[in-house]
Amino acid sequence: MCEFLNTSLNGNLIKCTRSENFQLSYKNLTFSLTPFELESFKTYLSKIDASYWEKEYENSIYEKKIPIPTLQTNLMLLIDRYELYELLDLLNLKKGKVYLDIEDIKYPLILN
């Protein structure tokens, strides 16, 4: 039996009552986590400085600039600021509404 703990537009967090493990599904990623691994992942995400990584990789060819390393040396997950916020909300780490700054809107402004 599984229990939905939280849901967002792009993912959900499920707890399996029999094994006490968690399933975090977000976009095309699925994580199977023990309670300890889930807490470690929450701690890691809460310490990410999005502004630092966006500045560090400002000249990157990739649109997403926030790296999440994995134990597999040839695999790294890249997310953007909004995906980070959504993951934090999904894991109940970020309280309150997330608002955009004018700089966050990537839309060409045409002055007439």
Coordinates of C-alpha atoms in Angstrom, one line a residue:
M1 CA 0.0 0.0 0.0
C2 CA 1.3 3.5 -0.9
E3 CA 0.3 6.8 0.5
F4 CA 0.6 10.1 -1.5
L5 CA 2.4 12.6 0.8
N6 CA 2.6 15.6 -1.6
T7 CA 1.9 16.4 -5.3
S8 CA 3.0 19.2 -7.5
L9 CA 2.4 20.1 -11.2
N10 CA 5.4 17.9 -12.3
G11 CA 5.8 15.3 -9.6
N12 CA 4.7 13.5 -6.5
L13 CA 6.1 12.1 -3.3
I14 CA 4.8 8.7 -2.2
K15 CA 5.5 6.6 0.9
C16 CA 5.3 2.9 0.7
T17 CA 3.7 1.8 4.0
R18 CA 5.0 -1.8 3.9
S19 CA 8.7 -1.0 3.3
E20 CA 8.7 2.5 4.8
N21 CA 10.6 3.8 1.7
F22 CA 9.7 6.7 -0.5
Q23 CA 9.3 7.3 -4.2
L24 CA 9.9 10.8 -5.5
S25 CA 8.8 11.2 -9.1
Y26 CA 9.7 14.5 -10.7
K27 CA 9.3 15.1 -14.5
N28 CA 11.2 12.2 -16.1
L29 CA 13.1 11.3 -12.9
T30 CA 12.1 8.7 -10.3
F31 CA 14.0 8.2 -7.0
S32 CA 13.5 5.3 -4.7
L33 CA 14.7 6.5 -1.3
T34 CA 15.1 5.2 2.2
P35 CA 14.0 7.6 5.0
F36 CA 17.7 8.5 5.6
E37 CA 18.3 9.1 1.9
L38 CA 15.2 11.3 1.7
E39 CA 16.4 13.4 4.6
S40 CA 19.9 13.7 3.0
F41 CA 18.4 14.7 -0.3
K42 CA 16.2 17.3 1.5
T43 CA 19.3 18.7 3.3
Y44 CA 21.3 18.8 0.1
L45 CA 18.5 20.7 -1.9
S46 CA 18.0 23.1 0.9
K47 CA 21.6 24.2 0.8
I48 CA 21.8 24.8 -2.9
D49 CA 22.6 28.4 -3.8
A50 CA 20.8 28.9 -7.1
S51 CA 22.3 32.3 -7.7
Y52 CA 25.8 31.0 -7.3
W53 CA 25.3 28.2 -9.8
E54 CA 23.6 30.4 -12.3
K55 CA 26.6 32.8 -12.2
E56 CA 29.1 29.9 -12.3
Y57 CA 27.6 28.5 -15.4
E58 CA 26.3 31.7 -17.0
N59 CA 28.2 30.9 -20.2
S60 CA 27.1 27.3 -20.4
I61 CA 25.4 26.0 -23.5
Y62 CA 22.7 24.4 -21.4
E63 CA 19.7 26.3 -20.2
K64 CA 19.6 24.6 -16.8
K65 CA 22.5 25.6 -14.7
I66 CA 22.1 24.0 -11.2
P67 CA 23.9 20.7 -11.0
I68 CA 22.9 17.8 -8.8
P69 CA 25.7 15.2 -8.7
T70 CA 25.1 11.5 -8.5
L71 CA 27.3 8.6 -7.4
Q72 CA 27.6 7.6 -11.1
T73 CA 30.6 9.6 -12.3
N74 CA 29.2 10.1 -15.8
L75 CA 25.8 11.2 -14.7
M76 CA 24.8 14.7 -13.4
L77 CA 21.3 16.1 -13.1
L78 CA 20.7 19.7 -14.3
I79 CA 17.8 21.7 -13.0
D80 CA 16.8 25.3 -13.2
R81 CA 15.8 27.7 -10.3
Y82 CA 12.1 26.9 -10.8
E83 CA 12.6 23.2 -10.7
L84 CA 14.6 23.6 -7.5
Y85 CA 11.7 25.6 -6.0
E86 CA 9.2 23.0 -7.1
L87 CA 11.3 20.2 -5.6
L88 CA 11.6 22.1 -2.4
D89 CA 7.9 22.5 -2.3
L90 CA 7.3 18.9 -3.1
L91 CA 9.5 17.9 -0.2
N92 CA 7.9 20.5 2.1
L93 CA 11.1 22.5 2.5
K94 CA 10.1 25.8 1.0
K95 CA 7.1 27.4 2.7
G96 CA 4.9 30.0 1.1
K97 CA 4.4 31.2 -2.4
V98 CA 7.3 31.5 -4.9
Y99 CA 7.2 34.8 -6.8
L100 CA 9.1 35.7 -9.9
D101 CA 11.4 38.7 -10.2
I102 CA 11.3 40.6 -13.4
E103 CA 14.8 39.2 -14.3
D104 CA 13.4 35.7 -14.1
I105 CA 11.0 36.2 -16.9
K106 CA 12.8 35.2 -20.2
Y107 CA 10.6 37.0 -22.7
P108 CA 11.7 39.6 -25.2
L109 CA 10.5 43.1 -24.1
I110 CA 9.5 45.2 -27.1
L111 CA 9.2 48.9 -26.3
N112 CA 6.9 50.7 -28.8

